Amino acid sequence: MLFRDLRKDISAAMENDPAARNKLEILFTYSGISALSRHRLAHFLYRHKLKFLAALVAKRAKFKTGIEIHPAAEISAGVFIDHGTGVVIGETASVGEGTVIYQGATLGGTGKEKGKRHPTVGKYCVISAGAKVLGNITIGDYAKVGAGAVVLCDVPPYATAVGVPARIILKQTD
């Protein structure tokens, strides 16, 4: 399962990064791939009640890559984190397959509430550089969040959200 997910992550990098030359280079030099593979190990440990070990793996991954992903976050295979320094993905966040996340993006909470408090990002979304997606909200499939946007409410599928606070500027169908 971990290797199947890693293959999908590498394929996503090949598809989404025009600078990607080959899979071996991606495997050994892309911080997003390293962070996701370490997250998958941390998530496995977390699910098996080895939370301290999971936290250690996650902390080491943050130190090595500059990308912070909570071990409990649900991240599908085929996600691509491009130039990932500063990316933060919170504990109850979930990210769908094919999603691309750029540097400095945050999938975070808005307070100390209990339960689901981080975003759910659908399939094939784009979370642009510096975007802050905050709270228990949903970003619909194929939606885009513009650079620097602060998203505090749901974004429908196929929509584009920009600004502070974010507003929908474009909604397409297939």
Short mmCIF file of C-alpha atoms in Angstrom, two decimals:
data_model
loop_
_atom_site.label_atom_id
_atom_site.label_comp_id
_atom_site.label_asym_id
_atom_site.label_seq_id
_atom_site.Cartn_x
_atom_site.Cartn_y
_atom_site.Cartn_z
CA MET A 1 0.00 0.00 0.00
CA LEU A 2 2.77 2.49 0.89
CA PHE A 3 4.66 1.72 -2.32
CA ARG A 4 1.49 1.92 -4.45
CA ASP A 5 0.74 5.34 -2.95
CA LEU A 6 4.35 6.45 -3.50
CA ARG A 7 4.10 5.48 -7.18
CA LYS A 8 0.91 7.54 -7.51
CA ASP A 9 2.55 10.50 -5.76
CA ILE A 10 5.54 10.33 -8.12
CA SER A 11 3.22 10.09 -11.13
CA ALA A 12 1.33 13.16 -9.88
CA ALA A 13 4.64 15.05 -9.70
CA MET A 14 5.50 14.01 -13.27
CA GLU A 15 2.09 15.18 -14.49
CA ASN A 16 2.02 18.49 -12.61
CA ASP A 17 5.62 19.71 -12.70
CA PRO A 18 6.97 20.67 -16.12
CA ALA A 19 10.49 20.72 -14.64
CA ALA A 20 10.31 17.05 -13.60
CA ARG A 21 12.78 15.05 -15.68
CA ASN A 22 12.43 11.52 -14.37
CA LYS A 23 10.94 9.48 -11.54
CA LEU A 24 14.24 8.77 -9.83
CA GLU A 25 15.01 12.48 -9.55
CA ILE A 26 11.54 13.08 -8.11
CA LEU A 27 11.92 10.28 -5.57
CA PHE A 28 15.23 11.55 -4.23
CA THR A 29 15.01 15.33 -4.58
CA TYR A 30 11.38 16.48 -4.19
CA SER A 31 10.58 17.58 -0.65
CA GLY A 32 6.84 17.09 -1.23
CA ILE A 33 7.37 13.43 -2.12
CA SER A 34 9.60 12.95 0.93
CA ALA A 35 7.05 14.61 3.21
CA LEU A 36 4.16 12.54 1.84
CA SER A 37 6.03 9.24 2.12
CA ARG A 38 7.04 10.02 5.71
CA HIS A 39 3.47 11.13 6.43
CA ARG A 40 2.15 7.79 5.20
CA LEU A 41 4.43 6.01 7.69
CA ALA A 42 3.41 8.39 10.50
CA HIS A 43 -0.27 7.93 9.59
CA PHE A 44 0.14 4.14 9.71
CA LEU A 45 1.70 4.38 13.17
CA TYR A 46 -1.00 6.81 14.32
CA ARG A 47 -3.80 4.48 13.16
CA HIS A 48 -2.15 1.62 15.07
CA LYS A 49 -2.16 3.63 18.33
CA LEU A 50 1.57 4.34 18.21
CA LYS A 51 0.97 8.08 18.48
CA PHE A 52 4.30 8.98 20.07
CA LEU A 53 6.24 7.24 17.28
CA ALA A 54 3.95 8.83 14.72
CA ALA A 55 4.67 12.26 16.21
CA LEU A 56 8.42 11.60 16.08
CA VAL A 57 8.26 10.61 12.41
CA ALA A 58 6.14 13.68 11.62
CA LYS A 59 8.48 16.03 13.52
CA ARG A 60 11.53 14.62 11.72
CA ALA A 61 9.75 15.00 8.38
CA LYS A 62 8.96 18.64 9.20
CA PHE A 63 12.61 19.25 10.11
CA LYS A 64 13.87 17.61 6.89
CA THR A 65 11.33 19.04 4.43
CA GLY A 66 9.82 22.21 5.90
CA ILE A 67 6.38 20.64 5.42
CA GLU A 68 4.26 19.98 8.50
CA ILE A 69 1.59 17.29 8.22
CA HIS A 70 -0.20 16.01 11.31
CA PRO A 71 -0.05 12.18 11.47
CA ALA A 72 -3.86 11.96 11.68
CA ALA A 73 -4.46 13.92 8.44
CA GLU A 74 -6.04 11.87 5.65
CA ILE A 75 -4.15 12.34 2.37
CA SER A 76 -5.06 10.33 -0.71
CA ALA A 77 -2.49 8.88 -3.07
CA GLY A 78 -1.60 11.04 -6.05
CA VAL A 79 -1.36 14.34 -4.18
CA PHE A 80 1.48 16.66 -5.24
CA ILE A 81 3.07 19.21 -2.91
CA ASP A 82 5.16 21.52 -5.11
CA HIS A 83 7.96 23.62 -3.56
CA GLY A 84 6.42 22.64 -0.24
CA THR A 85 8.29 24.79 2.28
CA GLY A 86 5.81 26.20 4.76
CA VAL A 87 2.91 23.91 3.89
CA VAL A 88 0.86 22.98 6.98
CA ILE A 89 -1.85 20.30 6.99
CA GLY A 90 -3.80 19.97 10.23
CA GLU A 91 -4.97 16.97 12.21
CA THR A 92 -8.52 16.56 10.88
CA ALA A 93 -7.80 17.72 7.32
CA SER A 94 -8.41 15.44 4.38
CA VAL A 95 -7.03 15.88 0.86
CA GLY A 96 -8.39 14.12 -2.22
CA GLU A 97 -6.39 12.47 -4.98
CA GLY A 98 -4.89 14.57 -7.73
CA THR A 99 -4.80 17.71 -5.60
CA VAL A 100 -1.83 20.07 -5.99
CA ILE A 101 -0.67 22.14 -3.01
CA TYR A 102 1.89 24.92 -3.44
CA GLN A 103 4.39 26.46 -1.00
CA GLY A 104 3.16 28.17 2.10
CA ALA A 105 -0.40 26.84 1.89
CA THR A 106 -2.20 26.05 5.15
CA LEU A 107 -5.08 23.63 5.72
CA GLY A 108 -5.70 24.71 9.28
CA GLY A 109 -8.17 25.17 12.09
CA THR A 110 -9.68 28.35 13.46
CA GLY A 111 -9.75 27.70 17.19
CA LYS A 112 -9.80 25.13 19.92
CA GLU A 113 -13.06 23.41 19.04
CA LYS A 114 -13.25 19.61 19.29
CA GLY A 115 -13.95 17.17 16.46
CA LYS A 116 -13.55 17.96 12.77
CA ARG A 117 -11.93 21.39 12.63
CA HIS A 118 -9.80 21.37 9.48
CA PRO A 119 -10.77 21.51 5.79
CA THR A 120 -11.83 18.71 3.49
CA VAL A 121 -10.28 19.21 0.06
CA GLY A 122 -11.86 17.31 -2.82
CA LYS A 123 -10.23 15.59 -5.77
CA TYR A 124 -8.10 17.41 -8.36
CA CYS A 125 -8.08 20.75 -6.55
CA VAL A 126 -5.38 23.40 -6.64
CA ILE A 127 -4.38 25.15 -3.41
CA SER A 128 -2.09 27.97 -4.56
CA ALA A 129 0.95 29.50 -2.86
CA GLY A 130 0.26 31.13 0.48
CA ALA A 131 -3.42 30.22 0.53
CA LYS A 132 -5.00 29.72 3.95
CA VAL A 133 -7.95 27.34 4.02
CA LEU A 134 -9.29 27.45 7.56
CA GLY A 135 -11.89 25.59 9.56
CA ASN A 136 -14.29 22.72 8.96
CA ILE A 137 -15.09 23.67 5.38
CA THR A 138 -15.20 21.81 2.08
CA ILE A 139 -13.31 22.63 -1.09
CA GLY A 140 -15.24 20.87 -3.86
CA ASP A 141 -13.73 18.63 -6.53
CA TYR A 142 -11.75 20.47 -9.23
CA ALA A 143 -11.91 23.78 -7.31
CA LYS A 144 -9.04 26.26 -7.26
CA VAL A 145 -7.93 28.52 -4.42
CA GLY A 146 -5.88 31.51 -5.55
CA ALA A 147 -2.50 32.56 -4.17
CA GLY A 148 -2.76 34.32 -0.83
CA ALA A 149 -6.50 33.69 -0.49
CA VAL A 150 -8.01 33.22 2.95
CA VAL A 151 -10.88 30.75 2.61
CA LEU A 152 -13.33 30.63 5.52
CA CYS A 153 -16.39 29.08 3.85
CA ASP A 154 -17.14 26.25 1.43
CA VAL A 155 -15.98 26.46 -2.18
CA PRO A 156 -18.24 24.60 -4.62
CA PRO A 157 -16.89 22.09 -7.15
CA TYR A 158 -15.23 23.63 -10.25
CA ALA A 159 -15.14 27.10 -8.63
CA THR A 160 -12.23 29.49 -8.19
CA ALA A 161 -11.85 31.37 -4.92
CA VAL A 162 -9.57 34.42 -4.49
CA GLY A 163 -9.05 37.29 -2.09
CA VAL A 164 -9.09 38.08 1.61
CA PRO A 165 -11.58 36.91 2.63
CA ALA A 166 -11.99 34.63 -0.37
CA ARG A 167 -14.89 35.05 -2.74
CA ILE A 168 -15.95 32.94 -5.70
CA ILE A 169 -14.98 34.59 -8.98
CA LEU A 170 -15.55 31.75 -11.41
CA LYS A 171 -17.74 28.68 -11.41
CA GLN A 172 -17.49 26.28 -14.31
CA THR A 173 -19.13 23.00 -15.12
CA ASP A 174 -17.15 20.08 -16.49
#
